[in-house]
Amino acid sequence: MSLDAPQTDSYERGKALSEQVNPGMEDALRARYDALVPGLAHTVVDVAYGQFYARGTVDEKTRLLSTIAALTAMGGQTKPQLKVNIASARAVGASREEISEIIFQMTLYGGFPAMINALNAALEVFEAEESA
């Protein structure tokens, strides 16, 4: 995507990408939150996936590893989002070792507790993969 391209098709790009890396996410968000915040699911797909993740300058794996790093450094309150992004990173080819190394690196920025919490989230995702 050209960075100068109009954002009129950002929802369509976001929908395609979100279904690739996190199938059913929009429906799950809609079912959980749209009664409280109508349109939230559409906005997440349009903005987060269509306008940010689908920009094309950086591949999906790099973006997701960057997201994992940021969520790790932010600390334990991000566990649900961390698990979603770890699973999405796995869906686009990130290895367990790459994810674990990125999480470990964040010890320098978020501290040991944040790193341990993120590794625990990663282990939950990895264990779910094994049982699937």
CSV table of C-alpha atoms in Angstrom, one decimal:
chain,number,residue,atom,x,y,z
A,1,MET,CA,0.0,0.0,0.0
A,2,SER,CA,1.3,3.5,-0.8
A,3,LEU,CA,1.5,5.7,2.2
A,4,ASP,CA,-0.2,8.3,0.2
A,5,ALA,CA,-3.2,6.1,-0.7
A,6,PRO,CA,-6.6,7.2,0.5
A,7,GLN,CA,-7.9,5.3,3.5
A,8,THR,CA,-11.3,4.6,1.9
A,9,ASP,CA,-10.6,0.9,1.6
A,10,SER,CA,-8.8,0.6,5.0
A,11,TYR,CA,-11.7,-1.5,6.4
A,12,GLU,CA,-11.5,-4.0,3.6
A,13,ARG,CA,-7.7,-4.3,4.0
A,14,GLY,CA,-8.1,-4.6,7.7
A,15,LYS,CA,-10.7,-7.2,7.5
A,16,ALA,CA,-8.6,-9.4,5.1
A,17,LEU,CA,-5.6,-9.1,7.4
A,18,SER,CA,-7.4,-9.6,10.7
A,19,GLU,CA,-9.0,-12.7,9.3
A,20,GLN,CA,-5.6,-14.0,8.2
A,21,VAL,CA,-3.9,-13.5,11.6
A,22,ASN,CA,-6.8,-13.7,14.0
A,23,PRO,CA,-9.8,-15.3,12.4
A,24,GLY,CA,-13.1,-14.4,14.0
A,25,MET,CA,-11.7,-11.5,15.9
A,26,GLU,CA,-14.2,-8.9,14.6
A,27,ASP,CA,-17.2,-11.1,15.4
A,28,ALA,CA,-15.8,-11.8,18.9
A,29,LEU,CA,-15.3,-8.1,19.5
A,30,ARG,CA,-18.7,-7.2,18.2
A,31,ALA,CA,-20.4,-9.8,20.4
A,32,ARG,CA,-18.6,-8.7,23.5
A,33,TYR,CA,-18.4,-4.9,23.2
A,34,ASP,CA,-20.8,-3.5,20.6
A,35,ALA,CA,-23.7,-3.3,23.0
A,36,LEU,CA,-21.5,-0.9,25.1
A,37,VAL,CA,-19.7,0.8,22.3
A,38,PRO,CA,-21.5,0.4,19.0
A,39,GLY,CA,-19.0,0.1,16.1
A,40,LEU,CA,-16.0,-0.7,18.3
A,41,ALA,CA,-15.3,-3.9,16.3
A,42,HIS,CA,-15.5,-2.2,13.0
A,43,THR,CA,-13.2,0.6,14.3
A,44,VAL,CA,-10.6,-1.9,15.5
A,45,VAL,CA,-10.5,-3.7,12.1
A,46,ASP,CA,-10.5,-0.4,10.2
A,47,VAL,CA,-8.0,1.5,12.2
A,48,ALA,CA,-5.7,-1.0,13.9
A,49,TYR,CA,-5.6,-3.5,11.1
A,50,GLY,CA,-6.5,-1.5,8.0
A,51,GLN,CA,-4.6,1.7,8.7
A,52,PHE,CA,-1.7,0.4,10.8
A,53,TYR,CA,-1.0,-3.3,10.4
A,54,ALA,CA,-1.7,-3.3,6.7
A,55,ARG,CA,0.5,-0.3,5.8
A,56,GLY,CA,2.9,-2.6,3.9
A,57,THR,CA,6.2,-0.9,4.8
A,58,VAL,CA,7.0,-3.5,7.4
A,59,ASP,CA,5.9,-7.1,7.2
A,60,GLU,CA,3.3,-8.6,9.5
A,61,LYS,CA,5.7,-10.6,11.5
A,62,THR,CA,7.9,-7.6,12.3
A,63,ARG,CA,4.8,-5.5,13.3
A,64,LEU,CA,3.5,-8.3,15.5
A,65,LEU,CA,6.9,-8.8,17.2
A,66,SER,CA,7.0,-5.1,17.8
A,67,THR,CA,3.6,-5.2,19.3
A,68,ILE,CA,4.6,-8.1,21.6
A,69,ALA,CA,7.6,-6.0,22.7
A,70,ALA,CA,5.5,-3.0,23.5
A,71,LEU,CA,2.8,-5.0,25.3
A,72,THR,CA,5.5,-6.8,27.3
A,73,ALA,CA,7.1,-3.6,28.4
A,74,MET,CA,3.7,-2.2,29.5
A,75,GLY,CA,3.3,-5.0,32.0
A,76,GLY,CA,0.9,-7.6,33.2
A,77,GLN,CA,-2.3,-5.7,32.6
A,78,THR,CA,-1.8,-6.4,28.8
A,79,LYS,CA,-2.0,-10.2,29.1
A,80,PRO,CA,-5.2,-10.7,27.0
A,81,GLN,CA,-3.9,-8.5,24.2
A,82,LEU,CA,-0.4,-10.1,24.5
A,83,LYS,CA,-1.9,-13.6,24.0
A,84,VAL,CA,-3.8,-12.5,20.9
A,85,ASN,CA,-0.7,-10.9,19.4
A,86,ILE,CA,1.5,-13.9,20.2
A,87,ALA,CA,-1.0,-16.2,18.5
A,88,SER,CA,-1.2,-13.8,15.6
A,89,ALA,CA,2.6,-13.7,15.3
A,90,ARG,CA,2.7,-17.5,15.3
A,91,ALA,CA,0.1,-17.4,12.4
A,92,VAL,CA,2.4,-15.3,10.3
A,93,GLY,CA,5.5,-17.4,10.9
A,94,ALA,CA,7.2,-16.1,14.1
A,95,SER,CA,8.8,-19.0,16.0
A,96,ARG,CA,8.5,-19.6,19.7
A,97,GLU,CA,12.2,-18.8,20.0
A,98,GLU,CA,11.8,-15.4,18.3
A,99,ILE,CA,8.8,-14.5,20.4
A,100,SER,CA,10.5,-15.6,23.6
A,101,GLU,CA,13.7,-13.7,22.8
A,102,ILE,CA,11.7,-10.5,22.1
A,103,ILE,CA,9.9,-10.9,25.4
A,104,PHE,CA,13.2,-11.5,27.2
A,105,GLN,CA,14.8,-8.4,25.6
A,106,MET,CA,12.0,-6.3,27.2
A,107,THR,CA,13.4,-7.1,30.6
A,108,LEU,CA,15.6,-4.0,30.0
A,109,TYR,CA,12.5,-1.8,29.5
A,110,GLY,CA,9.7,-3.3,31.5
A,111,GLY,CA,11.6,-5.1,34.2
A,112,PHE,CA,11.7,-8.8,35.3
A,113,PRO,CA,8.1,-9.0,36.4
A,114,ALA,CA,6.8,-7.8,33.1
A,115,MET,CA,9.0,-10.2,31.2
A,116,ILE,CA,7.9,-13.2,33.4
A,117,ASN,CA,4.3,-12.3,33.0
A,118,ALA,CA,4.7,-12.1,29.2
A,119,LEU,CA,6.6,-15.4,29.1
A,120,ASN,CA,3.7,-17.0,31.1
A,121,ALA,CA,1.2,-15.6,28.5
A,122,ALA,CA,3.4,-17.0,25.7
A,123,LEU,CA,3.5,-20.4,27.4
A,124,GLU,CA,-0.3,-20.4,27.5
A,125,VAL,CA,-0.4,-19.7,23.8
A,126,PHE,CA,2.2,-22.4,23.0
A,127,GLU,CA,0.4,-25.0,25.2
A,128,ALA,CA,-2.9,-24.2,23.5
A,129,GLU,CA,-1.2,-24.8,20.1
A,130,GLU,CA,0.0,-28.2,21.3
A,131,SER,CA,-3.5,-29.2,22.5
A,132,ALA,CA,-5.2,-28.0,19.3
